[in-house]
Amino acid sequence: MRSFPTSRRAVAVLAAALLVGGVTACGNSDTGGGSGGDKKIVLGFSQVGAESGWRTANTTSIKESAAAAGIDLKFDDAQQKQENQIKAIRNFIQQKVDVIAFSPVVESGWDTVLKEAKDAKIPVILTDRAVDSADKSLYKTFLGSDFVKEGKAAGDWLVENTKDATGQVNIVQLEGTTGSAPANDRTKGFAEAIAANPKLKIIASQSGDFKRADGKQVMEQFLKANPKIDVLFAQNDDMGLGAIEAITAAGKVPGKDIKIITVDAVKDGMQALADGKFNFIAECNPLLGPQLMELVKKVKAGETVPERIETKETTFTQDTAKAALPDRKY
Ligand code: GYE
């Protein structure tokens, strides 16, 4: 396994020729990424899609971190379809990549393809979203957020801020992609938290697929069907931003007539919060790239890694959003 593959040898020969020709060497070596190895780690990554601002930031983080770590990234965008992700993973297995990482669009239905990767002795890392496989040996680790906690933070804020309500508080909920870990878990965490006050009632709940256009459209339906909506819980910023358009078009004031709680805290969401159109955001951190690349190196080296690695997150009110906005990177 010491010898270079042909293409790599060709690059080496070319580089040597350039050096002989007097080109100044400036560290653009094709090997190792400074790790001293003689072969780049090949990482196959299957991304969910490009459905939200969160996802865009996540993709940028992964691409930049792979480049910085000297990892050869094969990136596939599944356009929010599980069958595309399964296809991509099978391709990675065929190409014999060193490590496979992916963010599973939904929780169920992965056992067969994960077993194929295991049989091919290719380690798998779950990032951002989890799977519900009972056999934990099908993947090495999970890197991402505690989505139940995010839903709970959203619900806790509402409980705290409706303490003085005299009548029923009508809530509508825009759920994320049906069957996805963040949709399942945020729904659960939110429901658990608002159970503390029986006046808080979810009167309608539907998926907006984590997308702005869908958030707008479903909110339009909610508004038509329900004359009195007090609160919207949108399970990500993008759906909340779409809903703002529907609420404004219906002649209501977002953030005042209808209080809006979201998850993510991407820049557009933080701006809406600072502008008083949102009322509260539970943060979900998309910058998973650097930690993922560390894990890829460890898993490739055969080191044991923790079963679950959770990202640190906070929450934002209108005031703290104003303060944090100037430094927000994504
Ligand atoms: O909250 C949403 C995105 O899986 C945590 O997916 C992620 C979620 C995120 O589309 O904006």
Short mmCIF file of C-alpha atoms and ligand atoms in Angstrom, two decimals:
data_model
loop_
_atom_site.label_atom_id
_atom_site.label_comp_id
_atom_site.label_asym_id
_atom_site.label_seq_id
_atom_site.Cartn_x
_atom_site.Cartn_y
_atom_site.Cartn_z
CA MET A 1 0.00 0.00 0.00
CA ARG A 2 3.10 2.26 0.01
CA SER A 3 3.09 3.15 -3.69
CA PHE A 4 1.14 6.12 -5.03
CA PRO A 5 -1.82 5.54 -7.35
CA THR A 6 -1.04 6.52 -10.94
CA SER A 7 -2.80 9.90 -10.81
CA ARG A 8 -0.97 10.84 -7.66
CA ARG A 9 2.34 9.79 -9.14
CA ALA A 10 1.55 11.95 -12.17
CA VAL A 11 0.90 14.92 -9.89
CA ALA A 12 4.17 14.29 -8.06
CA VAL A 13 6.10 14.11 -11.31
CA LEU A 14 4.45 17.29 -12.53
CA ALA A 15 5.21 19.07 -9.27
CA ALA A 16 8.84 17.99 -9.47
CA ALA A 17 9.03 19.23 -13.07
CA LEU A 18 7.58 22.60 -12.03
CA LEU A 19 10.10 22.91 -9.23
CA VAL A 20 12.96 22.10 -11.57
CA GLY A 21 11.52 24.75 -13.88
CA GLY A 22 12.06 27.33 -11.17
CA VAL A 23 8.55 27.72 -9.73
CA THR A 24 8.73 28.70 -6.09
CA ALA A 25 7.42 26.04 -3.78
CA CYS A 26 4.72 27.43 -1.51
CA GLY A 27 3.47 24.43 0.37
CA ASN A 28 0.76 23.32 -2.04
CA SER A 29 1.66 19.70 -1.51
CA ASP A 30 -0.89 17.08 -2.53
CA THR A 31 -0.23 14.89 0.43
CA GLY A 32 -1.16 14.59 4.00
CA GLY A 33 -2.49 18.06 4.74
CA GLY A 34 0.46 18.62 7.07
CA SER A 35 -0.31 15.44 8.99
CA GLY A 36 2.82 13.74 7.73
CA GLY A 37 0.90 10.90 6.04
CA ASP A 38 1.68 9.99 2.46
CA LYS A 39 -1.93 9.73 1.30
CA LYS A 40 -4.92 12.01 1.77
CA ILE A 41 -7.89 10.60 3.66
CA VAL A 42 -10.86 10.28 1.31
CA LEU A 43 -14.17 11.24 2.95
CA GLY A 44 -17.51 10.57 1.25
CA PHE A 45 -20.11 13.00 2.58
CA SER A 46 -23.82 12.80 1.78
CA GLN A 47 -25.56 16.07 2.60
CA VAL A 48 -29.35 16.37 3.10
CA GLY A 49 -29.84 19.15 0.56
CA ALA A 50 -29.89 22.94 0.46
CA GLU A 51 -33.24 23.54 2.15
CA SER A 52 -32.31 26.27 4.61
CA GLY A 53 -29.81 28.90 5.72
CA TRP A 54 -28.65 26.43 8.36
CA ARG A 55 -27.89 23.84 5.70
CA THR A 56 -25.94 26.31 3.56
CA ALA A 57 -23.79 27.27 6.56
CA ASN A 58 -23.30 23.59 7.40
CA THR A 59 -22.17 22.74 3.86
CA THR A 60 -19.72 25.66 3.78
CA SER A 61 -18.31 24.60 7.15
CA ILE A 62 -17.78 21.02 5.96
CA LYS A 63 -16.14 22.00 2.67
CA GLU A 64 -13.84 24.59 4.26
CA SER A 65 -12.84 22.30 7.13
CA ALA A 66 -12.07 19.39 4.80
CA ALA A 67 -9.81 21.64 2.71
CA ALA A 68 -8.10 23.00 5.84
CA ALA A 69 -7.55 19.48 7.22
CA GLY A 70 -6.13 18.20 3.92
CA ILE A 71 -8.99 15.72 3.54
CA ASP A 72 -10.15 14.75 0.05
CA LEU A 73 -13.92 15.39 0.23
CA LYS A 74 -16.38 13.69 -2.12
CA PHE A 75 -19.54 15.74 -1.54
CA ASP A 76 -23.03 14.68 -2.62
CA ASP A 77 -26.24 16.73 -2.28
CA ALA A 78 -29.25 14.40 -1.87
CA GLN A 79 -31.90 17.06 -2.51
CA GLN A 80 -33.78 15.95 0.61
CA LYS A 81 -34.41 12.44 -0.78
CA GLN A 82 -33.46 9.32 1.16
CA GLU A 83 -33.09 7.24 -2.01
CA ASN A 84 -30.45 9.71 -3.26
CA GLN A 85 -28.55 9.38 0.02
CA ILE A 86 -28.62 5.59 -0.17
CA LYS A 87 -27.34 5.78 -3.76
CA ALA A 88 -24.55 8.17 -2.74
CA ILE A 89 -23.48 5.92 0.15
CA ARG A 90 -23.40 2.90 -2.19
CA ASN A 91 -21.22 4.89 -4.59
CA PHE A 92 -18.85 5.80 -1.77
CA ILE A 93 -18.61 2.11 -0.83
CA GLN A 94 -17.85 1.20 -4.44
CA GLN A 95 -15.18 3.90 -4.65
CA LYS A 96 -13.67 2.48 -1.44
CA VAL A 97 -13.51 5.84 0.34
CA ASP A 98 -11.77 5.78 3.74
CA VAL A 99 -14.66 7.16 5.79
CA ILE A 100 -18.34 7.90 5.08
CA ALA A 101 -20.17 10.70 6.89
CA PHE A 102 -23.75 11.71 6.34
CA SER A 103 -26.64 13.71 7.70
CA PRO A 104 -29.63 11.36 7.37
CA VAL A 105 -32.66 13.17 5.98
CA VAL A 106 -35.04 10.94 7.98
CA GLU A 107 -34.42 8.67 10.98
CA SER A 108 -35.65 5.30 9.68
CA GLY A 109 -34.64 2.90 6.93
CA TRP A 110 -30.84 2.91 7.06
CA ASP A 111 -29.96 -0.55 8.38
CA THR A 112 -29.36 -2.24 5.01
CA VAL A 113 -27.02 0.35 3.55
CA LEU A 114 -25.20 0.84 6.86
CA LYS A 115 -24.65 -2.92 7.00
CA GLU A 116 -23.17 -2.76 3.50
CA ALA A 117 -20.69 -0.10 4.65
CA LYS A 118 -19.82 -2.16 7.73
CA ASP A 119 -19.23 -5.28 5.63
CA ALA A 120 -16.94 -3.22 3.39
CA LYS A 121 -15.11 -2.12 6.57
CA ILE A 122 -15.75 1.55 5.91
CA PRO A 123 -16.46 3.46 9.13
CA VAL A 124 -19.55 5.69 9.15
CA ILE A 125 -20.02 8.92 11.10
CA LEU A 126 -23.48 10.41 11.59
CA THR A 127 -23.49 14.16 11.61
CA ASP A 128 -26.27 16.62 12.44
CA ARG A 129 -29.17 14.13 12.30
CA ALA A 130 -29.52 10.71 13.93
CA VAL A 131 -30.84 7.33 12.75
CA ASP A 132 -33.13 5.02 14.73
CA SER A 133 -31.12 1.83 14.03
CA ALA A 134 -31.14 -0.48 17.04
CA ASP A 135 -27.69 -1.83 16.09
CA LYS A 136 -25.29 0.87 17.27
CA SER A 137 -22.33 -0.96 15.73
CA LEU A 138 -23.51 0.24 12.30
CA TYR A 139 -21.88 3.63 12.90
CA LYS A 140 -18.94 4.93 14.91
CA THR A 141 -20.35 8.10 16.39
CA PHE A 142 -22.94 10.87 16.18
CA LEU A 143 -21.95 14.54 16.06
CA GLY A 144 -24.71 17.12 16.41
CA SER A 145 -27.31 18.84 18.55
CA ASP A 146 -29.78 17.77 21.18
CA PHE A 147 -32.98 18.64 19.29
CA VAL A 148 -35.26 17.74 22.20
CA LYS A 149 -33.44 20.34 24.27
CA GLU A 150 -33.99 22.95 21.55
CA GLY A 151 -37.74 22.25 21.43
CA LYS A 152 -37.86 22.36 25.20
CA ALA A 153 -36.04 25.73 25.31
CA ALA A 154 -38.63 27.10 22.86
CA GLY A 155 -41.50 25.78 25.01
CA ASP A 156 -39.96 26.97 28.29
CA TRP A 157 -39.71 30.51 26.94
CA LEU A 158 -43.38 30.41 26.01
CA VAL A 159 -44.43 29.09 29.41
CA GLU A 160 -42.42 31.86 31.09
CA ASN A 161 -43.90 34.56 28.83
CA THR A 162 -47.55 33.53 29.05
CA LYS A 163 -47.71 33.25 32.83
CA ASP A 164 -50.32 35.99 33.04
CA ALA A 165 -52.54 34.77 30.19
CA THR A 166 -56.17 34.61 31.27
CA GLY A 167 -57.65 32.63 28.39
CA GLN A 168 -56.45 29.86 26.09
CA VAL A 169 -53.25 30.60 24.15
CA ASN A 170 -53.60 29.27 20.59
CA ILE A 171 -50.37 27.91 19.12
CA VAL A 172 -49.71 26.80 15.55
CA GLN A 173 -46.63 24.73 14.76
CA LEU A 174 -44.61 24.49 11.56
CA GLU A 175 -42.82 21.17 11.76
CA GLY A 176 -39.60 20.30 9.95
CA THR A 177 -39.22 17.52 7.38
CA THR A 178 -41.55 14.65 8.27
CA GLY A 179 -39.67 11.77 9.87
CA SER A 180 -36.45 13.76 10.41
CA ALA A 181 -34.74 13.67 13.79
CA PRO A 182 -34.98 17.46 14.34
CA ALA A 183 -38.72 17.49 13.51
CA ASN A 184 -39.46 14.49 15.75
CA ASP A 185 -37.37 15.73 18.64
CA ARG A 186 -38.28 19.44 18.54
CA THR A 187 -41.97 18.47 18.47
CA LYS A 188 -41.41 16.27 21.51
CA GLY A 189 -39.38 18.80 23.51
CA PHE A 190 -41.81 21.63 22.82
CA ALA A 191 -44.87 19.54 23.75
CA GLU A 192 -43.22 18.43 26.99
CA ALA A 193 -42.39 21.99 27.99
CA ILE A 194 -45.76 23.57 27.25
CA ALA A 195 -47.56 20.82 29.19
CA ALA A 196 -46.61 22.91 32.24
CA ASN A 197 -49.46 25.30 31.44
CA PRO A 198 -52.78 23.79 30.33
CA LYS A 199 -53.79 27.12 28.77
CA LEU A 200 -51.16 26.58 26.06
CA LYS A 201 -52.79 24.66 23.25
CA ILE A 202 -51.44 23.57 19.83
CA ILE A 203 -54.44 24.10 17.55
CA ALA A 204 -52.71 23.15 14.26
CA SER A 205 -49.41 21.47 13.36
CA GLN A 206 -48.08 20.66 9.91
CA SER A 207 -44.78 20.15 8.09
CA GLY A 208 -43.18 23.04 6.20
CA ASP A 209 -40.23 20.80 5.25
CA PHE A 210 -37.74 23.27 6.81
CA LYS A 211 -38.22 25.54 3.76
CA ARG A 212 -39.16 29.21 3.51
CA ALA A 213 -41.69 28.81 0.67
CA ASP A 214 -43.43 25.92 2.43
CA GLY A 215 -43.49 27.83 5.71
CA LYS A 216 -45.27 30.69 3.98
CA GLN A 217 -47.79 28.44 2.28
CA VAL A 218 -48.68 26.40 5.36
CA MET A 219 -48.97 29.57 7.46
CA GLU A 220 -51.42 30.96 4.90
CA GLN A 221 -53.57 27.86 5.44
CA PHE A 222 -53.28 28.17 9.22
CA LEU A 223 -54.40 31.81 9.04
CA LYS A 224 -57.37 31.00 6.82
CA ALA A 225 -58.56 28.14 9.03
CA ASN A 226 -57.96 29.77 12.43
CA PRO A 227 -59.25 33.25 13.22
CA LYS A 228 -57.31 33.49 16.49
CA ILE A 229 -53.63 32.52 16.43
CA ASP A 230 -51.51 33.83 19.31
CA VAL A 231 -48.21 32.02 18.79
CA LEU A 232 -46.26 30.34 16.00
CA PHE A 233 -43.59 27.78 16.79
CA ALA A 234 -41.59 27.30 13.57
CA GLN A 235 -39.03 24.52 13.89
CA ASN A 236 -36.47 26.53 11.92
CA ASP A 237 -35.79 30.17 11.01
CA ASP A 238 -36.55 29.72 7.31
CA MET A 239 -40.11 28.51 7.88
CA GLY A 240 -40.60 31.35 10.37
CA LEU A 241 -39.34 33.86 7.80
CA GLY A 242 -41.76 32.50 5.21
CA ALA A 243 -44.56 32.69 7.78
CA ILE A 244 -43.78 36.38 8.43
CA GLU A 245 -44.75 37.09 4.82
CA ALA A 246 -48.07 35.25 5.22
CA ILE A 247 -48.82 36.99 8.53
CA THR A 248 -48.06 40.45 7.12
CA ALA A 249 -50.17 39.73 4.02
CA ALA A 250 -53.06 38.80 6.33
CA GLY A 251 -52.81 42.26 7.91
CA LYS A 252 -51.30 41.10 11.19
CA VAL A 253 -48.06 42.18 12.84
CA PRO A 254 -45.47 39.41 13.30
CA GLY A 255 -43.87 39.46 16.74
CA LYS A 256 -46.83 41.41 18.19
CA ASP A 257 -50.22 40.03 17.06
CA ILE A 258 -48.63 36.63 16.61
CA LYS A 259 -45.55 35.82 18.70
CA ILE A 260 -42.97 33.79 16.78
CA ILE A 261 -40.52 31.28 18.24
CA THR A 262 -38.00 29.50 15.99
CA VAL A 263 -34.88 27.34 16.04
CA ASP A 264 -31.43 27.80 14.36
CA ALA A 265 -30.34 31.45 14.80
CA VAL A 266 -28.93 31.95 11.31
CA LYS A 267 -28.29 35.56 10.33
CA ASP A 268 -31.68 36.21 8.67
CA GLY A 269 -33.43 34.77 11.70
CA MET A 270 -31.33 36.85 14.09
CA GLN A 271 -32.12 39.95 12.03
CA ALA A 272 -35.87 39.22 12.26
CA LEU A 273 -35.46 38.76 16.02
CA ALA A 274 -33.50 42.01 16.41
CA ASP A 275 -36.20 43.77 14.31
CA GLY A 276 -38.94 42.53 16.65
CA LYS A 277 -40.58 40.20 14.11
CA PHE A 278 -39.47 37.05 15.94
CA ASN A 279 -39.66 36.80 19.73
CA PHE A 280 -37.27 33.99 20.63
CA ILE A 281 -34.79 31.62 18.94
CA ALA A 282 -33.27 28.40 20.27
CA GLU A 283 -29.86 28.15 18.63
CA CYS A 284 -28.76 25.14 16.58
CA ASN A 285 -25.11 25.24 15.57
CA PRO A 286 -24.35 24.34 11.91
CA LEU A 287 -20.57 24.78 12.13
CA LEU A 288 -19.83 21.08 12.54
CA GLY A 289 -17.00 20.89 10.00
CA PRO A 290 -13.90 21.24 12.22
CA GLN A 291 -15.12 18.64 14.76
CA LEU A 292 -16.19 16.31 11.97
CA MET A 293 -12.73 16.38 10.35
CA GLU A 294 -11.10 15.60 13.71
CA LEU A 295 -13.41 12.60 14.06
CA VAL A 296 -12.71 11.46 10.50
CA LYS A 297 -8.96 11.40 11.24
CA LYS A 298 -9.46 9.52 14.51
CA VAL A 299 -11.82 6.95 13.04
CA LYS A 300 -9.47 6.39 10.09
CA ALA A 301 -6.60 5.85 12.53
CA GLY A 302 -8.70 3.23 14.34
CA GLU A 303 -8.96 5.28 17.53
CA THR A 304 -12.04 4.91 19.71
CA VAL A 305 -14.32 7.93 19.72
CA PRO A 306 -17.22 8.85 22.01
CA GLU A 307 -20.60 7.41 21.00
CA ARG A 308 -22.20 10.84 20.91
CA ILE A 309 -20.75 14.33 20.71
CA GLU A 310 -23.11 17.21 21.31
CA THR A 311 -22.57 20.76 20.14
CA LYS A 312 -22.90 23.63 22.59
CA GLU A 313 -25.86 25.91 22.03
CA THR A 314 -27.59 28.92 23.52
CA THR A 315 -30.86 30.85 23.09
CA PHE A 316 -31.60 34.41 21.95
CA THR A 317 -34.16 37.05 22.89
CA GLN A 318 -34.72 40.27 20.91
CA ASP A 319 -32.17 42.11 23.05
CA THR A 320 -29.44 39.47 23.00
CA ALA A 321 -29.93 39.06 19.24
CA LYS A 322 -29.25 42.77 18.73
CA ALA A 323 -26.01 42.42 20.66
CA ALA A 324 -24.90 39.21 18.88
CA LEU A 325 -25.87 40.15 15.32
CA PRO A 326 -22.78 42.18 14.31
CA ASP A 327 -20.53 39.17 14.98
CA ARG A 328 -22.81 36.52 13.50
CA LYS A 329 -20.85 34.65 10.82
CA TYR A 330 -23.68 32.79 9.12
O1 GYE B 1 -32.55 23.11 11.99
C1 GYE B 1 -32.90 23.14 9.65
C2 GYE B 1 -32.30 22.31 8.59
O2 GYE B 1 -30.94 19.14 10.73
C3 GYE B 1 -30.47 20.69 12.44
O3 GYE B 1 -32.13 21.05 9.18
C4 GYE B 1 -30.80 20.48 11.02
C5 GYE B 1 -32.03 21.22 10.57
C6 GYE B 1 -32.04 22.72 10.78
O4 GYE B 1 -32.95 22.31 7.43
O5 GYE B 1 -32.83 24.49 9.34
#
